[in-house]
């Protein structure tokens, strides 16, 4: 062993020696010090920079007793009480906006002055069942083809070349079966020995419908995050642990798919059938706002683009409360920015995807909710404070004072959401003849008559 390297025994000896030198510092504390160290410590105040913005904003929220808390399901206007709510709201706003930075005491009511329900062609019970079975046939074929790895053209090309044997993992065979008409399609499963796939389409639809209905809570399935259901202003923050809306109003998409996972994971054919039945029998709630993108809301954009043409019960909510971003009349100019154009593109994309429905299947129910506030924005006085004006001479008490100057916008009244913004719903006109029942809430009477 070379002298440059120390042996293990030397290392142990050095460690023991250093331990003896540190022994005075490692002695147990005195009884007084021990009692002091074991006493409960005061809770440590967290650092501001170590907390999230949501936690910091909670400290700025006044306690519940300092002001009322409001929920998303607040007052709404109807043709009977629209004027009463508007007068009440403006009287409150006029007294509460003493300065330009004052927030209204109450949020404005939702605009429900127009509620139109239109029904087109109606079907009897037996005819409705036949339409449902036909929709199940065509849409199961569609989902089976879109679930394959290759495109339909590529799948057919490989089928023509060398696809004599139907292998379990062959995406080409799946595409070939998906391209057959519903009456000639024998199987969409990857396993031909599955007895379920040999049942008629009507029987398979009845089986899957009974299973899906057993998990149906009677609520719509939301495709957006909970934050998209909250209003952006007025800033009447809810208390900690409370929300503007309750999760009991909707079912989440993740929860519904988890309940059906035991059936959809059996085989490919059952997955296609259960997904088709789920899309045909449940209502889906979609919110479109300037903040809905593929990255922030993948279910509302990507998932909806893929499975939206199969759905028969859709609620489309257009959120126009986030266009201006504030109650002040000066923020109304923000409505003309790209945010309105962004929502219009989402509506146009939704309409174009609905036009790709197969087999003449229609939307059984389409509900369009325009979320906007009723009435005009509160009047804001734009006067100069005399105390802040530089005065060169002493004020003369005999000189009469001029009344506060009001801007033309404040005198005329600026609406929360102008009726001209409803033009982003024009792509819905392309769905003429494809909707059995249409319900529009929140739009103006003139635009609804033009749309219908």
Short mmCIF file of C-alpha atoms in Angstrom, two decimals:
data_model
loop_
_atom_site.label_atom_id
_atom_site.label_comp_id
_atom_site.label_asym_id
_atom_site.label_seq_id
_atom_site.Cartn_x
_atom_site.Cartn_y
_atom_site.Cartn_z
CA UNK A 1 0.00 0.00 0.00
CA UNK A 2 1.41 3.38 -0.95
CA UNK A 3 1.99 6.07 1.66
CA UNK A 4 -0.01 8.62 -0.31
CA UNK A 5 -3.29 6.83 0.47
CA UNK A 6 -4.52 6.53 4.05
CA UNK A 7 -5.77 3.18 5.26
CA UNK A 8 -9.34 2.64 6.52
CA UNK A 9 -8.04 2.35 10.07
CA UNK A 10 -6.46 5.78 9.85
CA UNK A 11 -9.76 7.25 8.66
CA UNK A 12 -11.60 5.69 11.58
CA UNK A 13 -8.96 7.01 13.99
CA UNK A 14 -9.25 10.52 12.54
CA UNK A 15 -13.03 10.41 12.81
CA UNK A 16 -12.88 9.38 16.48
CA UNK A 17 -10.38 12.12 17.23
CA UNK A 18 -12.55 14.80 15.62
CA UNK A 19 -15.52 13.39 17.52
CA UNK A 20 -13.70 13.82 20.84
CA UNK A 21 -12.83 17.40 19.96
CA UNK A 22 -16.50 18.23 19.24
CA UNK A 23 -17.89 16.49 22.33
CA UNK A 24 -18.16 19.71 24.43
CA UNK A 25 -20.32 21.23 21.76
CA UNK A 26 -22.53 18.13 21.53
CA UNK A 27 -23.36 17.93 25.24
CA UNK A 28 -27.07 17.71 26.19
CA UNK A 29 -28.75 21.04 27.05
CA UNK A 30 -29.43 22.14 30.57
CA UNK A 31 -32.90 21.52 32.11
CA UNK A 32 -33.88 25.14 31.52
CA UNK A 33 -32.69 25.08 27.96
CA UNK A 34 -34.40 21.72 27.40
CA UNK A 35 -37.70 23.07 28.74
CA UNK A 36 -37.39 26.11 26.51
CA UNK A 37 -36.63 24.02 23.46
CA UNK A 38 -39.56 21.64 24.01
CA UNK A 39 -42.11 24.45 24.45
CA UNK A 40 -44.52 24.86 21.52
CA UNK A 41 -43.18 27.27 18.96
CA UNK A 42 -45.27 30.08 17.54
CA UNK A 43 -46.46 29.49 13.99
CA UNK A 44 -44.00 30.88 11.54
CA UNK A 45 -45.27 33.61 9.25
CA UNK A 46 -44.70 32.54 5.65
CA UNK A 47 -42.72 34.80 3.41
CA UNK A 48 -44.69 36.84 0.90
CA UNK A 49 -42.48 35.71 -1.96
CA UNK A 50 -43.07 32.06 -1.07
CA UNK A 51 -46.82 32.26 -1.48
CA UNK A 52 -48.93 32.04 -4.56
CA UNK A 53 -50.84 34.95 -6.03
CA UNK A 54 -54.13 33.25 -5.12
CA UNK A 55 -53.11 33.10 -1.44
CA UNK A 56 -51.98 36.71 -1.45
CA UNK A 57 -55.24 37.86 -2.99
CA UNK A 58 -57.21 36.18 -0.21
CA UNK A 59 -55.61 38.48 2.36
CA UNK A 60 -56.89 41.49 0.44
CA UNK A 61 -60.49 40.23 0.41
CA UNK A 62 -62.69 41.83 3.09
CA UNK A 63 -64.39 39.54 5.60
CA UNK A 64 -67.86 38.23 4.72
CA UNK A 65 -69.61 40.58 7.15
CA UNK A 66 -68.17 43.66 5.43
CA UNK A 67 -70.20 43.09 2.27
CA UNK A 68 -72.53 40.61 0.63
CA UNK A 69 -71.20 37.72 -1.38
CA UNK A 70 -72.71 36.91 -4.74
CA UNK A 71 -72.84 33.75 -6.77
CA UNK A 72 -72.84 33.15 -10.48
CA UNK A 73 -76.47 32.07 -10.38
CA UNK A 74 -77.52 35.58 -9.43
CA UNK A 75 -80.44 37.70 -10.56
CA UNK A 76 -81.53 37.46 -14.14
CA UNK A 77 -83.88 39.63 -16.09
CA UNK A 78 -87.07 38.52 -17.76
CA UNK A 79 -89.49 40.60 -19.83
CA UNK A 80 -91.64 41.21 -16.74
CA UNK A 81 -89.01 42.46 -14.31
CA UNK A 82 -86.37 43.84 -16.69
CA UNK A 83 -87.14 47.51 -16.06
CA UNK A 84 -87.43 47.04 -12.30
CA UNK A 85 -84.05 45.35 -12.07
CA UNK A 86 -82.47 47.97 -14.31
CA UNK A 87 -83.78 50.86 -12.19
CA UNK A 88 -82.66 49.16 -9.00
CA UNK A 89 -79.23 48.45 -10.42
CA UNK A 90 -78.67 51.99 -11.71
CA UNK A 91 -79.85 53.53 -8.45
CA UNK A 92 -77.36 51.40 -6.56
CA UNK A 93 -74.58 52.10 -9.04
CA UNK A 94 -75.17 55.86 -8.98
CA UNK A 95 -74.78 55.99 -5.22
CA UNK A 96 -71.85 53.61 -5.08
CA UNK A 97 -69.66 55.16 -7.80
CA UNK A 98 -68.68 58.35 -6.04
CA UNK A 99 -65.21 58.12 -7.59
CA UNK A 100 -63.84 56.68 -10.80
CA UNK A 101 -62.21 53.77 -8.97
CA UNK A 102 -65.24 52.71 -6.92
CA UNK A 103 -66.64 49.25 -7.53
CA UNK A 104 -70.39 48.66 -7.82
CA UNK A 105 -72.01 47.22 -4.73
CA UNK A 106 -73.88 44.56 -6.69
CA UNK A 107 -73.18 42.80 -9.95
CA UNK A 108 -75.56 43.70 -12.77
CA UNK A 109 -78.29 41.18 -13.61
CA UNK A 110 -77.90 38.68 -16.40
CA UNK A 111 -79.70 39.53 -19.61
CA UNK A 112 -82.57 37.07 -20.05
CA UNK A 113 -85.08 39.48 -21.54
CA UNK A 114 -85.31 37.28 -24.67
CA UNK A 115 -85.87 33.54 -24.30
CA UNK A 116 -86.79 31.86 -27.59
CA UNK A 117 -87.62 28.19 -28.00
CA UNK A 118 -87.98 26.88 -31.55
CA UNK A 119 -88.92 23.34 -32.55
CA UNK A 120 -88.66 22.01 -36.07
CA UNK A 121 -89.61 18.55 -37.20
CA UNK A 122 -90.96 16.31 -34.46
CA UNK A 123 -90.88 12.51 -34.44
CA UNK A 124 -92.98 9.88 -32.77
CA UNK A 125 -91.53 7.44 -30.21
CA UNK A 126 -90.98 4.62 -32.71
CA UNK A 127 -89.51 6.89 -35.34
CA UNK A 128 -87.23 8.50 -32.75
CA UNK A 129 -85.90 5.07 -31.78
CA UNK A 130 -85.15 4.29 -35.42
CA UNK A 131 -83.32 7.60 -35.78
CA UNK A 132 -81.26 6.88 -32.66
CA UNK A 133 -80.28 3.43 -33.92
CA UNK A 134 -79.33 4.87 -37.31
CA UNK A 135 -77.24 7.56 -35.61
CA UNK A 136 -75.57 4.83 -33.53
CA UNK A 137 -74.72 2.86 -36.68
CA UNK A 138 -73.18 5.73 -38.62
CA UNK A 139 -71.34 7.32 -35.70
CA UNK A 140 -69.88 4.04 -34.43
CA UNK A 141 -68.45 3.57 -37.92
CA UNK A 142 -67.09 7.10 -37.78
CA UNK A 143 -65.43 6.68 -34.38
CA UNK A 144 -63.96 3.32 -35.40
CA UNK A 145 -62.36 4.91 -38.45
CA UNK A 146 -61.03 7.95 -36.58
CA UNK A 147 -59.61 5.76 -33.81
CA UNK A 148 -57.33 3.92 -36.23
CA UNK A 149 -53.69 4.88 -36.37
CA UNK A 150 -53.62 5.42 -40.12
CA UNK A 151 -55.87 7.55 -42.23
CA UNK A 152 -58.71 5.97 -44.16
CA UNK A 153 -56.99 6.40 -47.53
CA UNK A 154 -53.78 4.84 -46.28
CA UNK A 155 -55.70 2.03 -44.62
CA UNK A 156 -57.56 1.19 -47.83
CA UNK A 157 -54.32 1.26 -49.82
CA UNK A 158 -52.73 -1.27 -47.49
CA UNK A 159 -55.90 -3.35 -47.54
CA UNK A 160 -55.72 -3.60 -51.33
CA UNK A 161 -52.05 -4.59 -51.25
CA UNK A 162 -51.77 -7.18 -48.51
CA UNK A 163 -54.57 -7.39 -46.03
CA UNK A 164 -56.04 -10.83 -46.69
CA UNK A 165 -55.78 -11.95 -43.07
CA UNK A 166 -57.41 -9.92 -40.33
CA UNK A 167 -54.71 -9.60 -37.68
CA UNK A 168 -55.69 -8.27 -34.22
CA UNK A 169 -53.25 -5.34 -34.36
CA UNK A 170 -53.68 -4.36 -37.99
CA UNK A 171 -54.84 -0.74 -38.26
CA UNK A 172 -55.51 -1.33 -41.94
CA UNK A 173 -58.13 -3.95 -41.15
CA UNK A 174 -59.79 -1.54 -38.76
CA UNK A 175 -59.94 1.10 -41.46
CA UNK A 176 -61.36 -1.39 -43.96
CA UNK A 177 -64.14 -2.43 -41.61
CA UNK A 178 -64.84 1.20 -40.74
CA UNK A 179 -65.36 2.08 -44.40
CA UNK A 180 -68.07 -0.53 -44.89
CA UNK A 181 -71.71 0.60 -44.78
CA UNK A 182 -73.43 -0.04 -41.45
CA UNK A 183 -75.47 -3.01 -42.74
CA UNK A 184 -72.41 -4.71 -44.25
CA UNK A 185 -70.06 -4.01 -41.37
CA UNK A 186 -69.54 -7.24 -39.48
CA UNK A 187 -67.24 -6.10 -36.74
CA UNK A 188 -65.30 -3.09 -35.51
CA UNK A 189 -63.46 -5.08 -32.88
CA UNK A 190 -59.84 -6.15 -32.99
CA UNK A 191 -60.96 -9.62 -31.93
CA UNK A 192 -63.32 -11.53 -34.19
CA UNK A 193 -64.10 -14.14 -31.54
CA UNK A 194 -65.95 -11.65 -29.33
CA UNK A 195 -69.62 -12.63 -29.12
CA UNK A 196 -70.71 -9.08 -28.36
CA UNK A 197 -69.75 -7.82 -31.81
CA UNK A 198 -72.00 -10.40 -33.49
CA UNK A 199 -75.10 -8.79 -31.97
CA UNK A 200 -77.23 -6.50 -34.16
CA UNK A 201 -76.66 -2.76 -33.91
CA UNK A 202 -80.07 -2.22 -32.32
CA UNK A 203 -79.34 -4.71 -29.52
CA UNK A 204 -75.87 -3.31 -28.88
CA UNK A 205 -77.29 0.20 -28.70
CA UNK A 206 -79.94 -0.89 -26.18
CA UNK A 207 -77.32 -2.60 -24.01
CA UNK A 208 -74.93 0.33 -23.98
CA UNK A 209 -77.78 2.80 -23.45
CA UNK A 210 -78.97 0.96 -20.33
CA UNK A 211 -75.45 1.00 -18.89
CA UNK A 212 -74.84 4.68 -19.69
CA UNK A 213 -78.22 5.70 -18.27
CA UNK A 214 -77.43 3.89 -15.02
CA UNK A 215 -74.60 6.39 -14.45
CA UNK A 216 -76.59 9.40 -15.67
CA UNK A 217 -77.07 11.97 -12.89
CA UNK A 218 -79.31 14.20 -14.99
CA UNK A 219 -76.63 16.92 -15.21
CA UNK A 220 -74.78 18.25 -18.21
CA UNK A 221 -71.14 17.30 -18.75
CA UNK A 222 -68.91 20.36 -18.65
CA UNK A 223 -65.97 20.64 -21.03
CA UNK A 224 -64.36 23.68 -19.35
CA UNK A 225 -62.47 24.26 -16.14
CA UNK A 226 -64.43 25.58 -13.13
CA UNK A 227 -62.77 29.00 -13.39
CA UNK A 228 -64.52 29.65 -16.72
CA UNK A 229 -67.88 29.61 -14.96
CA UNK A 230 -66.96 32.53 -12.66
CA UNK A 231 -67.53 36.18 -13.66
CA UNK A 232 -64.45 38.33 -14.08
CA UNK A 233 -65.96 41.39 -12.38
CA UNK A 234 -67.19 43.04 -10.19
CA UNK A 235 -64.44 41.96 -7.82
CA UNK A 236 -66.66 40.66 -5.03
CA UNK A 237 -64.37 37.81 -4.10
CA UNK A 238 -65.93 34.79 -2.52
CA UNK A 239 -64.74 33.71 0.91
CA UNK A 240 -62.13 31.01 1.26
CA UNK A 241 -63.63 27.64 0.46
CA UNK A 242 -66.62 29.14 -1.37
CA UNK A 243 -67.24 29.49 -5.09
CA UNK A 244 -69.47 31.54 -7.32
CA UNK A 245 -70.98 28.32 -8.59
CA UNK A 246 -71.25 24.79 -7.27
CA UNK A 247 -69.73 21.71 -8.85
CA UNK A 248 -73.05 19.98 -8.20
CA UNK A 249 -74.49 21.77 -11.23
CA UNK A 250 -72.42 19.76 -13.73
CA UNK A 251 -70.61 16.48 -14.17
CA UNK A 252 -66.96 16.64 -15.14
CA UNK A 253 -65.83 14.81 -18.25
CA UNK A 254 -63.11 13.00 -16.32
CA UNK A 255 -65.61 11.68 -13.79
CA UNK A 256 -67.97 10.32 -16.45
CA UNK A 257 -65.20 8.62 -18.42
CA UNK A 258 -63.81 7.10 -15.23
CA UNK A 259 -67.18 5.54 -14.38
CA UNK A 260 -67.33 3.89 -17.80
CA UNK A 261 -63.69 2.80 -17.84
CA UNK A 262 -64.57 -0.73 -16.79
CA UNK A 263 -66.61 -1.16 -19.98
CA UNK A 264 -64.50 0.82 -22.44
CA UNK A 265 -61.32 -1.08 -21.52
CA UNK A 266 -62.69 -4.55 -22.40
CA UNK A 267 -62.14 -4.40 -26.15
CA UNK A 268 -62.00 -1.94 -28.99
CA UNK A 269 -65.57 -2.63 -30.14
CA UNK A 270 -67.09 -1.96 -26.72
CA UNK A 271 -65.05 1.21 -26.39
CA UNK A 272 -66.44 2.52 -29.68
CA UNK A 273 -70.02 1.55 -28.82
CA UNK A 274 -69.98 3.03 -25.32
CA UNK A 275 -68.36 6.25 -26.48
CA UNK A 276 -70.93 6.57 -29.27
CA UNK A 277 -73.84 5.98 -26.89
CA UNK A 278 -72.42 8.45 -24.36
CA UNK A 279 -72.14 11.16 -27.00
CA UNK A 280 -75.66 10.49 -28.29
CA UNK A 281 -77.51 10.38 -24.97
CA UNK A 282 -75.83 12.93 -22.65
CA UNK A 283 -75.85 16.74 -22.80
CA UNK A 284 -72.50 18.54 -23.07
CA UNK A 285 -71.92 22.12 -21.90
CA UNK A 286 -69.33 24.17 -23.80
CA UNK A 287 -68.17 27.70 -22.94
CA UNK A 288 -66.46 29.89 -25.54
CA UNK A 289 -64.63 33.01 -24.34
CA UNK A 290 -61.50 34.94 -25.39
CA UNK A 291 -59.44 32.77 -23.02
CA UNK A 292 -60.43 29.39 -24.49
CA UNK A 293 -57.45 27.98 -26.40
CA UNK A 294 -56.06 24.56 -27.21
CA UNK A 295 -53.50 24.83 -24.41
CA UNK A 296 -55.76 26.22 -21.68
CA UNK A 297 -58.90 24.18 -22.49
CA UNK A 298 -58.00 21.09 -24.55
CA UNK A 299 -61.35 19.39 -23.85
CA UNK A 300 -63.33 22.40 -25.08
CA UNK A 301 -61.27 22.71 -28.28
CA UNK A 302 -59.54 19.46 -29.29
CA UNK A 303 -61.93 16.96 -27.71
CA UNK A 304 -64.93 18.93 -28.94
CA UNK A 305 -63.56 19.14 -32.48
CA UNK A 306 -63.21 15.37 -32.61
CA UNK A 307 -66.42 14.22 -30.91
CA UNK A 308 -68.66 17.27 -31.36
CA UNK A 309 -70.18 16.08 -34.67
CA UNK A 310 -71.42 12.93 -32.87
CA UNK A 311 -73.20 14.73 -30.00
CA UNK A 312 -76.96 15.27 -30.15
CA UNK A 313 -77.45 17.44 -27.03
CA UNK A 314 -75.20 20.51 -26.86
CA UNK A 315 -75.34 23.68 -24.76
CA UNK A 316 -73.17 26.41 -26.30
CA UNK A 317 -72.47 29.29 -23.90
CA UNK A 318 -70.90 32.45 -25.32
CA UNK A 319 -69.22 34.39 -22.50
CA UNK A 320 -69.28 38.11 -23.35
CA UNK A 321 -68.69 39.33 -19.80
CA UNK A 322 -64.92 39.04 -20.26
CA UNK A 323 -64.69 41.22 -23.36
CA UNK A 324 -64.40 44.60 -21.66
CA UNK A 325 -62.88 43.32 -18.44
CA UNK A 326 -64.28 46.12 -16.25
CA UNK A 327 -67.53 47.94 -15.47
CA UNK A 328 -66.14 51.40 -16.27
CA UNK A 329 -67.49 52.91 -19.52
CA UNK A 330 -63.94 53.56 -20.70
CA UNK A 331 -63.33 49.80 -20.88
CA UNK A 332 -66.09 49.36 -23.46
CA UNK A 333 -63.56 50.16 -26.17
CA UNK A 334 -61.75 46.94 -25.39
CA UNK A 335 -64.66 45.03 -26.93
CA UNK A 336 -63.40 46.03 -30.36
CA UNK A 337 -60.06 44.34 -29.81
CA UNK A 338 -59.03 40.87 -30.91
CA UNK A 339 -60.95 39.22 -28.06
CA UNK A 340 -64.24 39.46 -29.94
CA UNK A 341 -62.59 38.16 -33.09
CA UNK A 342 -61.18 35.24 -31.11
CA UNK A 343 -64.61 34.16 -29.92
CA UNK A 344 -66.00 34.52 -33.43
CA UNK A 345 -63.39 32.10 -34.79
CA UNK A 346 -64.29 29.54 -32.13
CA UNK A 347 -67.98 29.79 -33.05
CA UNK A 348 -67.15 29.44 -36.74
CA UNK A 349 -65.03 26.37 -36.06
CA UNK A 350 -67.84 24.85 -34.02
CA UNK A 351 -70.31 25.33 -36.87
CA UNK A 352 -67.93 23.91 -39.48
CA UNK A 353 -67.38 20.76 -37.42
CA UNK A 354 -71.12 20.27 -37.00
CA UNK A 355 -71.50 20.31 -40.79
CA UNK A 356 -69.45 17.09 -40.99
CA UNK A 357 -72.19 14.93 -39.47
CA UNK A 358 -72.63 11.50 -41.07
CA UNK A 359 -75.72 9.83 -42.42
CA UNK A 360 -77.97 12.84 -42.12
CA UNK A 361 -77.89 12.73 -38.31
CA UNK A 362 -79.07 16.00 -36.78
CA UNK A 363 -78.66 17.90 -33.54
CA UNK A 364 -81.63 16.94 -31.43
CA UNK A 365 -81.21 19.93 -29.09
CA UNK A 366 -78.98 23.00 -29.35
CA UNK A 367 -79.14 25.58 -26.56
CA UNK A 368 -77.28 28.87 -27.13
CA UNK A 369 -76.66 30.90 -23.97
CA UNK A 370 -75.31 34.43 -24.42
CA UNK A 371 -73.80 35.39 -21.07
CA UNK A 372 -73.92 39.17 -20.90
CA UNK A 373 -75.08 41.79 -18.42
CA UNK A 374 -78.36 43.65 -18.79
CA UNK A 375 -78.60 47.43 -19.19
CA UNK A 376 -76.01 50.18 -19.38
CA UNK A 377 -72.80 50.70 -17.51
CA UNK A 378 -73.01 52.90 -14.38
CA UNK A 379 -72.63 56.64 -14.88
CA UNK A 380 -69.17 57.91 -13.96
CA UNK A 381 -68.53 61.58 -13.34
CA UNK A 382 -65.40 62.86 -15.06
CA UNK A 383 -64.78 66.11 -13.18
CA UNK A 384 -61.56 67.74 -12.12
CA UNK A 385 -61.00 68.10 -8.41
CA UNK A 386 -60.71 71.86 -7.62
CA UNK A 387 -58.32 71.15 -4.77
CA UNK A 388 -55.87 69.54 -7.21
CA UNK A 389 -55.98 72.43 -9.69
CA UNK A 390 -53.08 74.89 -9.47
CA UNK A 391 -54.64 78.18 -8.32
CA UNK A 392 -52.77 81.41 -8.98
CA UNK A 393 -55.35 83.74 -7.43
CA UNK A 394 -57.49 83.48 -4.34
CA UNK A 395 -60.99 82.10 -4.97
CA UNK A 396 -63.75 84.67 -5.12
CA UNK A 397 -66.81 83.64 -3.08
CA UNK A 398 -69.09 85.75 -5.31
CA UNK A 399 -68.13 83.78 -8.46
CA UNK A 400 -70.73 81.06 -9.24
CA UNK A 401 -69.41 77.53 -9.61
CA UNK A 402 -70.08 75.54 -12.76
CA UNK A 403 -71.92 72.20 -12.50
CA UNK A 404 -69.89 68.99 -12.93
CA UNK A 405 -69.10 68.29 -16.55
CA UNK A 406 -70.33 64.96 -17.90
CA UNK A 407 -68.88 63.19 -20.89
CA UNK A 408 -71.20 62.38 -23.83
CA UNK A 409 -70.69 58.66 -23.16
CA UNK A 410 -71.83 58.99 -19.55
CA UNK A 411 -74.91 61.02 -20.49
CA UNK A 412 -75.98 58.68 -23.27
CA UNK A 413 -75.19 55.45 -21.43
CA UNK A 414 -72.87 52.72 -22.62
CA UNK A 415 -74.33 49.19 -22.65
CA UNK A 416 -72.41 46.39 -21.02
CA UNK A 417 -72.48 44.42 -24.25
CA UNK A 418 -73.68 45.99 -27.48
CA UNK A 419 -76.10 44.11 -29.71
CA UNK A 420 -73.63 44.43 -32.57
CA UNK A 421 -71.40 41.90 -30.81
CA UNK A 422 -74.00 39.21 -31.47
CA UNK A 423 -72.79 39.06 -35.08
CA UNK A 424 -70.22 36.46 -33.99
CA UNK A 425 -73.12 33.98 -33.90
CA UNK A 426 -73.70 34.29 -37.66
CA UNK A 427 -71.97 30.93 -38.42
CA UNK A 428 -74.84 29.21 -36.59
CA UNK A 429 -77.01 30.05 -39.61
CA UNK A 430 -75.12 27.37 -41.56
CA UNK A 431 -76.75 24.71 -39.38
CA UNK A 432 -80.16 25.36 -40.88
CA UNK A 433 -81.96 22.06 -41.35
CA UNK A 434 -79.58 20.21 -38.99
CA UNK A 435 -81.15 21.21 -35.65
CA UNK A 436 -84.42 19.72 -34.39
CA UNK A 437 -84.81 21.98 -31.35
CA UNK A 438 -83.18 25.38 -30.85
CA UNK A 439 -83.22 27.52 -27.71
CA UNK A 440 -81.60 30.98 -27.57
CA UNK A 441 -81.26 32.93 -24.31
CA UNK A 442 -79.61 36.31 -23.81
CA UNK A 443 -79.61 37.64 -27.37
CA UNK A 444 -81.62 40.59 -28.62
CA UNK A 445 -85.07 40.16 -30.12
CA UNK A 446 -84.03 41.58 -33.49
CA UNK A 447 -81.05 39.25 -33.84
CA UNK A 448 -83.01 36.17 -32.76
CA UNK A 449 -85.68 36.83 -35.39
CA UNK A 450 -82.92 37.21 -37.97
CA UNK A 451 -81.17 34.01 -36.85
CA UNK A 452 -84.28 31.85 -36.69
#
